[in-house]
Amino acid sequence: MNPTPPQSAAVKEKSKFAAFWSMLLADKLALAAVIFLLIVITCAFIGPFFLEYDAGRQNLRGRNAPPFDLSRGWQFFLGGDQLGRPLLARIIVAAHNTMMVAGGSVVAAMAVGGTLGLIAGNSRGRAAQIIPRLADVIMSFPSLLLAVIVLYMLEPSVGNIIIVLAITRIPIYLRTTCAEILEVRERMFVQAAKVMGASEMRIIFRHMLPVIFPTLLTIATLDFAFVMLAESALSFLGIGIQPPEITWGLMVSQGRPYLTTAWWLSFWPGLAIVLTTLSLNLLSNWMRTALDPKQRWRLEIGDRKNG
Amino acid sequence: MKSFLTKRAYASLISLLFLVVAVFFLSRLTGDPTNLYLPVDASLEARENFRALHGLNDPLIVQFGRYLADLAMLDFGESIRRSRPALDVVLEAFEWTLILAAITMTVVTISAIVVGSLAAFRVGGLFDRTATFFSLIGASAPDFWIAIVAIVLFSVNLGWLPTSGTGTVWHWIMPIGVLFVRPFGLILQVVRGSMITALGSAYVKTARAKGVASRPIIFVHALRNAMLPVITVIGDQAAAILNGAVVVETIFGFPGVGKLMIDSILQRDFAVVLAAIMVTALAIFVMNLLIDLAYSVLDPRIRY
Amino acid sequence: MGDHLLEVQDLSVTFHTMRGPVHAVRNVSWHLDRGEVLAILGESGSGKSVSASAIMDLIDIPPGEISSGCILFEGRDLLTMSRDERRMFNGKRIAMIFQDPLSHLNPVYSVGWQIEETMVIHGTSRSEARAETVRLLRKVGIPDPEGAAKKYPHQFSGGQRQRLMIAMALALRPDVLIADEPTTALDVTVQAQILALLEELQTETGMGLLIITHDLGVVAEMAHRVVVMNGGQIVESGSAAQVYHTPQHPYTQKLIAAAPGQGDMSLGVAEQEPLLRLTDVKKNYGEFAALKGISFDLLAGETLAVVGESGSGKSTMAKVLLRLEEASGGKAEYEGRDLFALSPAELFEMRRDIQMVFQDPTQSLNPGMSVYDLISEAWVIHREILPKDKWKARVAELLEQVGLQAEHMHRYPHQFSGGQRQRIAIARALALEPRIIVCDEAVSALDVSIQAQVIELLDSLRQELGLSYIFIAHDLPVVRDFADRVIVMQGGEIVEQGSVRQIFEAPRMRYTQDLLAASLNPDPEVQAARRVKRLEMAQ
């Protein structure tokens, strides 16, 4: 073991945030992804306040208006849809529902799955046997069918879609948490805490959760992209969100009859989906490296070369 | 092995049971069943006769028992839209899906493994960065969107490929091409990550010390070790296609089980839905066993 | 020049890392002749393995860079050759074996296939290679060679795996064998067997053998000449005996002085009522009995060493005693109470009195907590020990007590060296003011010179605070210097126990005698004498 030079060590620990920031700067793609995601999130939150009216206003003269034409105003920059509504404004407004569904499902699935995984990983009793089986059962359920069943019985509102998608994603978090806990609880520092007399709760929340949280966060980022795709597929098939609500997937579906004459109706919302999921994937990849002490050097070397 | 098999079977059986119950109540509780089977202008009397004949006046629990008994005999009933046994309809469609899945997964697996391994060999090189970037795009694109873009490009603008149907070899190209994209992106990333780990491992160092050349190091020493996580993802992706590549089949009018399932759901043809669930569940069960078999063939440390 | 079999001249290797270039080795020169055994001795980070990696073309370029020098094999410079030309040497003319054979053998191919491969890639036919493999396996002492060739690495024991590696390396009768820490993870008796095998094969084939090691004992047992490395440079070289007896460089002198097993042995503590008494303690895992009834006493202020090889049950004993695992039977009486029968509340109280220091401080310290958090956690858990406003002062005091500085409390574990981390772990144990500390291989992961310092610290703390230690170790020389009494364990049972003098000077049981005989002495002459004796015994 080399004695670490104390100076550089002190500087390095000055701010974790600064360290992450410099690692983010080192990976230009990840940086672009973060910026794009921030824009999307901003649109999702404040877009509807300003554009809800424009996005819903029909304008027969603007039907299937071609893109890149600024004469009708910036909202028609990406063209107009089959009812003459401005596509750009609609995409911004639809970001709200799309993000809500994906975000809601991921948070719900992570909360439920993570908690169940914690319980399964920490109990030595029957829960450790039964809970993972539950994950198997959900996994072997065709998720499309689950969606159909629930949506038949309930109604395809945003809330219900979130529930359906969340259920299908629970096993991912459950299994990851459970597996990680089983691994972490054998680690020496957990044993050391036990020898000191730390309570079970303290061991879980002070020692184990901080270790597995980065992994969960990385998975959640990736999963956010997956759920977005799933939601848009449901909407596309007509068993997801129903008009007049809009999501990107629904917009692609609505543009489909006009493919031959007005490709932009389906193209732009689809592109929004691609760019958002791509950004999430890039971010997740970056996180996997940045949050893993063993991989972090890759970014730090990159930093040196670029700077 | 035996206990492992039963464990697997239990999980599948429990979820199947859920589905069976769900489908039954869907068919009985959402609207009047006679609406399903009789023309809209059928008389009240005709409806009453129909009820009596099919025991629809019996208590729900009795009906459920009868339904289960039929299922146990593998009798899924008639498809009301097609007036044929539901199982026949499903098996016919399933054959198409099976072929589609087999071709797609073969192409995906081979190309993802080759490209991913080569990318991992020179991490950070031009080939690696290009492959990684395109795999990320592939993994990010919704299949319905790719399908639409492909149709606009290859059918509408260029006129090279037919938009739907199954008549010729040309009909297969777009569905396979579209289905290829996402699994390719996902599997490639797993191959790459797993291969980076394997190539950095101690046994690769030993192989280099023995004088083994680069190509056998990648494809003989590292790849087999790197395959375990890859196999898992391949299984997940294959299951997704077997479960019905609903979107792609719908868009390209491909007569597979996914399209059949969604059509039957929308038409409330529950016998077909049920048969489709059973057939695909069985197929996925078998495939998972094959995956487990592959594990134990690849890694001698794994024994069930 | 050029008349040596293998010669490294003026080699410098640099690794480009995030903190700038690291000079792994600088201007290193050494040579190896046919029939000779050369040892490169150094602690971790000394760069002792780097020249071997350069010889075998195992350095990744980038981030590595060979900035100067040449490597002459039979007068030809390997570094100017193409990759494919060099491959022709690897395995055929120069072979290498490594530490930790389990991870260095490919887990998914049979060992026979892996040994054959060496021969096949260098031109032997498959069938010929197959026959040769069986012969090789028999030669390195693997039972049932035909059957063994079809088995996989995980089906062998640690010592057998190293034999397999040796068989693989020697398949083509190379001119040079490089052995990188070949016995480090092995038990002493197995280590002795592997070293004997290497020596026998070397004499038989007349190859040049390069041993890279941190262990003076291995040097004493094997080497004709030795090269001592520190900080990427050669500080001293010469014949093994000469370097040991008349070291010139201060670093070598320090290293040899730090070698354990040379000081006076303890006379033990006065007879008294035991502080802790274990009676017939058992632990079963299903059918397997890990502890088959262990009984011993621990006196106040005493260091009781528990020695044994892997699988002897010594670590299980620690886990059971600390209630990390539940005992299957027996009693552990401490202050009149049975530790195994405590209620949760009583157990919680007992935790203060019996603490533990683990083997690897890198793993036993939570990487996400600062030193202050790590040490003060004791008082978060046991509120009654110290009011919160005094925590900071007490942490500072404890850090100074273990030889660190008060300002270290705001740093994180990864900012310390291995030895410093173990000091932090000790400070954490002391925070609860325990009476007994169980040290489970607490110094095994440390370099020799650091090891000596930590032992010294533990010893002074014992005298200062009146602590008792249960010191679990596999390294006999360390035990000899530190312990008052010794328990020897094998297969879940106590083979022999007694004062340190009795165990080391007059061991009664055969197993203890074997252990002591297998344990290596840093003095080459002592080892030479033992070897003669061994040969006599064998005949």
CSV table of N, CA and C in Angstrom, one decimal, chain A residues 32 50 95 99 125 161 270 277 283 292:
chain,number,residue,atom,x,y,z
A,32,ALA,N,-24.0,16.3,-22.5
A,32,ALA,CA,-25.1,16.6,-23.5
A,32,ALA,C,-26.4,16.0,-23.0
A,50,PHE,N,-48.0,27.3,-20.3
A,50,PHE,CA,-47.9,28.3,-21.3
A,50,PHE,C,-48.6,27.8,-22.6
A,95,ALA,N,-44.9,16.2,-23.2
A,95,ALA,CA,-43.7,15.8,-22.4
A,95,ALA,C,-44.2,15.6,-20.9
A,99,MET,N,-43.5,12.1,-19.1
A,99,MET,CA,-42.6,12.1,-18.0
A,99,MET,C,-43.3,11.7,-16.7
A,125,GLY,N,-36.3,-15.6,7.6
A,125,GLY,CA,-37.5,-16.5,7.7
A,125,GLY,C,-38.2,-16.8,6.4
A,161,ILE,N,-52.3,3.8,-15.6
A,161,ILE,CA,-51.1,3.4,-16.4
A,161,ILE,C,-49.9,3.3,-15.5
A,270,GLY,N,-41.7,10.8,-32.2
A,270,GLY,CA,-40.8,9.6,-32.1
A,270,GLY,C,-39.4,10.0,-31.8
A,277,THR,N,-34.8,8.8,-24.4
A,277,THR,CA,-34.3,7.5,-23.9
A,277,THR,C,-32.8,7.4,-24.1
A,283,LEU,N,-26.7,8.7,-19.6
A,283,LEU,CA,-26.6,9.1,-18.2
A,283,LEU,C,-26.4,7.9,-17.3
A,292,ASP,N,-18.9,4.0,-9.4
A,292,ASP,CA,-18.2,2.8,-9.0
A,292,ASP,C,-16.7,3.1,-8.8
